[in-house]
Coordinates of C-alpha atoms and ligand atoms in Angstrom, one line a residue:
M1 CA 14.5 76.9 -39.9
Y2 CA 15.0 75.9 -36.3
Q3 CA 15.5 72.2 -35.8
I4 CA 15.4 70.4 -32.4
N5 CA 18.6 68.3 -31.9
E6 CA 18.5 64.6 -32.6
K7 CA 18.9 63.6 -29.0
I8 CA 15.3 64.8 -28.2
R9 CA 13.6 65.1 -31.6
D10 CA 11.9 61.9 -31.6
L11 CA 11.0 61.7 -27.8
T12 CA 7.3 61.6 -26.8
P13 CA 6.0 62.7 -23.4
Y14 CA 5.6 59.9 -20.7
E15 CA 1.9 59.3 -20.6
P16 CA 0.6 56.5 -18.5
I17 CA -2.8 55.0 -19.3
S18 CA -5.4 57.2 -18.2
G19 CA -9.2 57.3 -18.5
N20 CA -11.9 55.9 -16.3
C21 CA -10.2 52.6 -14.9
R22 CA -11.9 51.6 -11.7
I23 CA -9.0 49.7 -10.5
R24 CA -5.5 50.9 -11.1
L25 CA -2.9 48.2 -10.5
D26 CA -0.2 49.5 -12.9
A27 CA 1.9 52.0 -11.2
N28 CA 2.9 50.3 -7.9
E29 CA 1.6 53.0 -5.8
S30 CA 0.2 52.5 -2.3
F31 CA -3.5 51.8 -2.1
L32 CA -3.7 53.5 1.1
S33 CA -4.5 57.1 1.5
L34 CA -2.9 58.8 4.5
P35 CA -5.0 58.6 7.7
E36 CA -7.6 61.5 8.3
S37 CA -5.7 62.6 11.5
M38 CA -2.5 62.9 9.7
K39 CA -4.1 64.8 6.9
A40 CA -5.6 67.4 9.2
D41 CA -2.1 67.9 10.9
I42 CA -0.5 68.3 7.4
S43 CA -3.3 70.9 6.4
R44 CA -2.6 73.0 9.4
K45 CA 1.1 73.0 8.9
I46 CA 0.6 73.9 5.1
M47 CA -1.5 77.0 6.1
N48 CA 1.6 78.4 7.9
I49 CA 4.0 78.0 5.0
D50 CA 5.2 81.4 3.6
L51 CA 4.5 80.5 0.0
N52 CA 6.1 84.0 -1.1
R53 CA 9.4 82.5 0.0
Y54 CA 11.5 80.0 -1.6
P55 CA 11.7 76.6 0.0
N56 CA 14.6 75.4 2.2
A57 CA 17.2 74.7 -0.3
L58 CA 18.6 71.5 1.1
A59 CA 15.3 70.4 2.5
A60 CA 16.9 70.1 5.8
E61 CA 13.9 69.1 8.1
L62 CA 12.7 66.6 5.5
C63 CA 16.3 65.0 5.3
E64 CA 16.3 64.9 9.1
A65 CA 12.9 63.2 9.2
F66 CA 14.1 60.6 6.6
A67 CA 17.3 60.0 8.4
G68 CA 15.3 59.6 11.7
Y69 CA 13.1 56.9 10.1
Y70 CA 16.1 54.8 9.2
G71 CA 18.3 55.5 12.0
I72 CA 21.0 57.2 9.7
D73 CA 22.7 60.6 9.7
S74 CA 20.9 63.4 7.7
K75 CA 24.4 64.3 6.3
N76 CA 24.2 61.3 4.3
V77 CA 20.9 62.3 2.7
A78 CA 19.9 64.5 -0.2
A79 CA 16.3 65.0 -1.3
G80 CA 14.9 65.3 -4.8
N81 CA 11.7 66.0 -6.7
G82 CA 11.0 62.3 -6.7
S83 CA 13.9 59.8 -7.1
D84 CA 13.4 60.3 -10.8
E85 CA 14.9 63.7 -10.6
L86 CA 17.9 62.4 -8.6
I87 CA 18.5 59.7 -11.3
S88 CA 18.7 62.6 -13.8
V89 CA 21.0 64.6 -11.5
I90 CA 23.1 61.7 -10.8
F91 CA 23.5 60.9 -14.6
N92 CA 24.2 64.4 -15.7
G93 CA 26.5 65.0 -12.7
F94 CA 28.6 62.0 -12.2
L95 CA 29.0 61.1 -15.9
M96 CA 30.8 63.0 -18.5
K97 CA 29.6 63.1 -22.1
G98 CA 30.6 59.8 -23.8
D99 CA 31.3 57.9 -20.5
K100 CA 29.9 54.5 -20.3
Y101 CA 27.4 53.4 -17.7
A102 CA 25.9 49.9 -17.2
S103 CA 22.2 49.1 -16.7
L104 CA 20.6 45.6 -16.8
T105 CA 17.8 44.2 -18.7
K106 CA 15.0 44.0 -17.7
D107 CA 15.1 46.8 -15.2
F108 CA 13.5 50.3 -14.5
S109 CA 13.3 52.0 -18.0
M110 CA 14.0 55.5 -16.7
Y111 CA 17.8 54.6 -16.2
D112 CA 18.3 54.5 -19.9
F113 CA 16.1 57.5 -20.6
Y114 CA 18.1 59.7 -18.3
G115 CA 21.4 58.0 -19.7
S116 CA 20.6 58.9 -23.2
I117 CA 19.6 62.5 -22.4
S118 CA 23.1 62.8 -20.5
E119 CA 24.7 61.7 -23.7
A120 CA 26.4 58.9 -21.8
V121 CA 27.1 55.5 -23.5
N122 CA 24.9 52.6 -22.4
I123 CA 26.4 49.2 -21.7
K124 CA 23.5 46.8 -21.4
I125 CA 24.0 43.6 -19.3
A126 CA 21.4 40.9 -19.9
K127 CA 19.9 39.0 -16.9
N128 CA 19.3 35.3 -17.0
E129 CA 16.5 34.0 -18.8
D130 CA 14.6 33.5 -15.6
F131 CA 15.3 37.3 -14.8
S132 CA 17.8 36.5 -12.0
I133 CA 21.2 38.4 -12.1
D134 CA 24.4 36.9 -12.5
V135 CA 26.6 38.8 -10.3
D136 CA 30.0 37.7 -11.9
T137 CA 28.7 38.7 -15.4
V138 CA 27.7 42.1 -14.0
I139 CA 31.1 42.6 -12.3
R140 CA 33.1 41.2 -15.4
E141 CA 31.3 43.5 -18.0
C142 CA 31.5 46.6 -15.8
N143 CA 35.3 46.2 -15.4
R144 CA 35.9 45.0 -19.1
E145 CA 33.9 48.0 -20.4
D146 CA 35.5 50.4 -17.8
V147 CA 32.1 51.9 -17.0
K148 CA 31.9 54.9 -14.7
L149 CA 28.5 53.9 -13.2
L150 CA 26.3 50.9 -12.8
V151 CA 22.6 51.4 -11.9
F152 CA 20.0 48.8 -11.0
S153 CA 16.9 48.3 -8.9
N154 CA 16.9 46.0 -5.9
P155 CA 14.4 44.5 -5.4
C156 CA 13.8 45.1 -9.2
N157 CA 11.0 46.8 -10.9
P158 CA 9.6 45.2 -13.1
T159 CA 10.7 41.6 -12.2
S160 CA 10.0 41.8 -8.4
L161 CA 13.1 39.8 -7.7
G162 CA 15.8 40.7 -5.4
L163 CA 19.6 40.3 -4.8
D164 CA 20.7 39.6 -1.2
R165 CA 23.1 41.8 0.6
S166 CA 26.1 39.5 0.3
K167 CA 25.8 39.7 -3.5
I168 CA 25.4 43.6 -3.5
R169 CA 28.5 43.8 -1.3
K170 CA 30.5 41.6 -3.8
I171 CA 29.5 43.9 -6.7
L172 CA 30.5 47.0 -4.7
R173 CA 33.9 45.5 -3.7
E174 CA 34.6 44.2 -7.2
V175 CA 33.7 47.0 -9.6
K176 CA 35.6 50.1 -9.9
C177 CA 32.6 52.5 -10.6
L178 CA 30.0 54.3 -8.8
V179 CA 27.0 51.9 -8.0
V180 CA 23.6 53.5 -7.9
L181 CA 21.4 51.1 -6.1
D182 CA 17.7 51.9 -6.4
E183 CA 15.9 50.5 -3.2
A184 CA 12.4 52.0 -4.2
Y185 CA 10.8 48.8 -3.0
M186 CA 13.1 47.8 -0.1
E187 CA 10.2 48.6 2.4
F188 CA 8.8 45.4 1.3
W189 CA 12.0 43.2 1.8
N190 CA 14.9 43.0 4.3
Q191 CA 18.1 43.4 2.3
S192 CA 18.6 47.1 2.4
M193 CA 22.3 48.5 2.2
L194 CA 21.2 51.8 4.0
G195 CA 23.2 50.7 7.1
E196 CA 26.4 50.3 5.1
I197 CA 26.7 53.6 3.2
N198 CA 29.8 54.4 4.9
D199 CA 31.5 51.2 4.3
F200 CA 31.8 51.8 0.7
D201 CA 33.1 54.9 -1.2
N202 CA 31.1 54.0 -4.3
L203 CA 27.5 53.4 -3.1
L204 CA 24.5 55.7 -3.8
I205 CA 21.2 54.4 -2.7
L206 CA 18.0 55.8 -4.1
K207 CA 14.7 55.8 -2.0
T208 CA 11.2 57.3 -2.8
C209 CA 8.2 58.3 -1.0
S210 CA 6.0 57.2 -3.9
K211 CA 5.6 53.4 -3.2
A212 CA 5.5 52.1 0.5
F213 CA 5.0 55.6 2.0
G214 CA 2.0 56.4 -0.1
M215 CA 3.0 59.8 -1.3
A216 CA 3.5 59.4 -5.2
G217 CA 1.4 62.7 -5.6
I218 CA 3.9 64.9 -3.8
R219 CA 7.2 63.8 -5.8
V220 CA 9.8 63.2 -3.0
G221 CA 12.9 60.9 -3.2
F222 CA 16.1 60.7 -1.6
A223 CA 19.8 59.8 -2.4
V224 CA 21.7 58.3 0.5
G225 CA 25.5 57.7 0.4
N226 CA 28.7 58.8 2.1
K227 CA 29.1 62.6 2.7
N228 CA 31.5 63.0 -0.3
L229 CA 29.0 61.7 -2.7
I230 CA 26.0 63.5 -1.1
G231 CA 27.9 66.7 -1.0
A232 CA 28.3 66.3 -4.8
I233 CA 24.7 65.8 -5.4
K234 CA 23.8 68.7 -3.3
A235 CA 26.0 70.8 -5.2
V236 CA 24.9 69.8 -8.7
K237 CA 21.1 69.6 -8.2
S238 CA 19.1 72.7 -8.8
P239 CA 18.8 74.8 -5.7
Y240 CA 15.1 74.7 -4.9
N241 CA 14.3 71.3 -6.3
V242 CA 11.9 70.2 -3.6
N243 CA 8.8 72.6 -3.0
S244 CA 7.9 73.8 0.4
I245 CA 4.6 72.0 0.4
S246 CA 6.1 68.5 -0.4
Q247 CA 9.0 69.1 2.1
C248 CA 6.3 69.9 4.7
I249 CA 4.1 66.9 3.9
A250 CA 6.8 64.2 3.6
A251 CA 8.6 65.4 6.8
Q252 CA 5.4 65.2 8.7
V253 CA 4.6 61.7 7.4
L254 CA 8.0 60.3 7.9
R255 CA 8.0 61.5 11.6
C256 CA 4.9 59.2 12.1
R257 CA 7.1 56.1 12.2
K258 CA 4.5 53.9 13.6
E259 CA 1.8 54.7 11.2
C260 CA 4.4 54.4 8.3
R261 CA 5.3 50.9 9.4
E262 CA 1.7 49.9 9.9
A263 CA 1.0 50.9 6.4
V264 CA 3.8 48.7 5.0
E265 CA 2.4 45.9 7.0
T266 CA -1.1 46.4 5.6
I267 CA 0.2 46.5 2.1
L268 CA 2.3 43.4 2.8
S269 CA -0.6 41.5 4.0
A270 CA -2.8 42.4 1.0
K271 CA 0.1 41.4 -1.2
E272 CA 0.5 38.0 0.5
K273 CA -3.1 37.2 -0.1
L274 CA -2.8 38.2 -3.7
G275 CA 0.2 36.2 -4.0
K276 CA -1.6 33.1 -2.8
D277 CA -4.5 33.6 -5.0
L278 CA -2.3 34.1 -8.1
L279 CA -0.4 30.9 -7.1
S280 CA -3.6 28.9 -6.9
L281 CA -4.4 30.2 -10.5
E282 CA -0.9 29.1 -11.6
E283 CA -1.7 25.6 -10.1
K284 CA -4.8 25.3 -12.2
Y285 CA -3.2 26.7 -15.3
P286 CA 0.4 25.6 -14.9
D287 CA 1.3 25.8 -18.7
K288 CA -0.4 29.3 -19.0
I289 CA 1.0 31.5 -16.2
K290 CA 4.1 31.6 -14.1
I291 CA 4.2 33.9 -11.0
L292 CA 7.7 35.1 -10.1
P293 CA 8.7 35.2 -6.4
S294 CA 8.1 38.7 -5.3
N295 CA 10.1 40.9 -2.8
T296 CA 8.0 43.9 -3.7
N297 CA 4.4 45.2 -3.6
F298 CA 3.7 43.8 -7.1
F299 CA 3.9 40.5 -8.9
A300 CA 5.5 39.6 -12.3
M301 CA 3.6 37.1 -14.3
R302 CA 5.2 35.5 -17.3
T303 CA 2.6 34.3 -19.8
E304 CA 2.0 33.9 -23.4
H305 CA -1.4 35.4 -22.9
A306 CA 0.0 38.7 -21.7
K307 CA -1.7 40.8 -24.3
G308 CA -5.1 39.0 -24.0
I309 CA -5.0 39.2 -20.3
F310 CA -4.1 42.9 -20.4
S311 CA -7.0 43.7 -22.8
F312 CA -9.5 41.5 -21.1
L313 CA -8.8 43.4 -17.8
M314 CA -8.8 46.8 -19.4
D315 CA -12.2 46.1 -20.9
R316 CA -13.5 45.5 -17.3
G317 CA -11.8 48.6 -15.9
I318 CA -8.8 47.0 -14.4
V319 CA -5.4 48.3 -15.6
I320 CA -2.1 46.4 -15.0
R321 CA 1.1 47.0 -16.8
F322 CA 1.9 45.1 -20.0
F323 CA 5.6 44.3 -21.0
G324 CA 5.2 42.2 -23.9
D325 CA 5.9 38.6 -22.6
F326 CA 5.0 39.3 -19.1
L327 CA 2.7 41.4 -16.9
R328 CA 3.2 43.4 -13.8
I329 CA 0.4 43.6 -11.1
T330 CA 0.5 46.0 -8.2
A331 CA -1.1 44.7 -5.1
G332 CA -4.1 46.9 -4.5
S333 CA -6.6 46.7 -1.6
P334 CA -8.1 43.3 -0.6
A335 CA -11.2 44.2 -2.6
E336 CA -9.5 45.3 -5.7
N337 CA -7.3 42.3 -5.6
A338 CA -10.4 40.1 -5.1
E339 CA -11.9 41.8 -8.3
L340 CA -8.7 41.1 -10.2
I341 CA -8.6 37.3 -9.3
K342 CA -12.3 36.9 -10.3
E343 CA -11.7 38.5 -13.8
L344 CA -8.5 36.5 -14.3
K345 CA -10.4 33.2 -13.5
E346 CA -13.0 34.4 -16.0
Y347 CA -10.3 35.1 -18.7
F348 CA -9.0 31.4 -18.2
E349 CA -12.2 29.9 -18.3
S350 CA -13.2 31.9 -21.4
I351 CA -10.1 30.7 -23.4
G352 CA -10.9 27.0 -22.2
Ligands
PLP401 C1 8.6 54.0 -8.9 C2 10.1 54.0 -9.0 C3 11.0 55.1 -8.9 C4 10.2 56.6 -8.9 O1 10.2 57.0 -7.9 P1 9.8 58.6 -7.8 O2 10.3 59.0 -6.4 O3 8.3 58.5 -7.9 O4 10.4 59.5 -8.9 C5 12.3 54.8 -8.9 N1 12.9 53.7 -9.1 C6 12.1 52.5 -9.3 C7 12.8 51.2 -9.4 C8 10.7 52.7 -9.3 O5 10.0 51.6 -9.5

């Protein structure tokens, strides 16, 4: 009888909470849809795609548009079917079976998922109790365990905390392995290492169109690094990994630099207001909730009432992300955030 191997036998499909939630603040997506004029341009362009032909194998125009947005060279960029695909490509390509890689806890859960599929050995490095990262511990553990790859998000999903550039540089200089630095949320902060990719031979940065750029639906992400590393990614990825329609849409959007920057500003201002409202709630209930300082478009809230708050909001059609001892709340539109705050206040009044 055929038996699926033990590596994947017990896996279950990734299924986010679905159903009819009025307000979705669980996936860190942008609450903005693309401007109508941009959508019209995109529709016209899509009409002209030869769908009978394979897409551009290296997503050349898309990588140009991305590089143009950040003022870098497109030779330093590879595109993927979401940065998720690139995480998988990097793990499978840069690690040999049995190689060690280091990830931090808590951090983005997909790293360890792809790590286990690639049959690499995970070295877990614990963060401090307050979720901050002790850089010296990270460096010491990576070197002591002789890991081949270190991966972490900065700023971090789910904690929303960030490490500044000087600390990132210290890690890059002092470890001996490849460092995969996931800057999925760096549009919302100012400590990107994109300008320094050629200063380090071991730095790969991941970027995504799914968060600040409001294109989670088309699955586009990027890896950025020196030509040597990017050449290896291009060689090991599957040839037509980003479909023609996604290439077309993302390139068109990234060429509209002004609109993209405005969208980020709009998200940031909604986030700031939400942050203020959450902090006033914290002031009122200091022993019940603690909001972490956020460098992203979401807030991490430590609370012993995580389960209760999560269910209370769910019953009222608002979905946030539950992580056991803390909650993660994406900044939605101003109206959605106001709803959320109103319901949170009701929750705390209800428990007295
Ligand atoms: C959302 C997210 C991604 C996923 O990006 P996709 O491009 O949608 O696959 C990667 N890393 C982190 C830390 C994220 O939060």
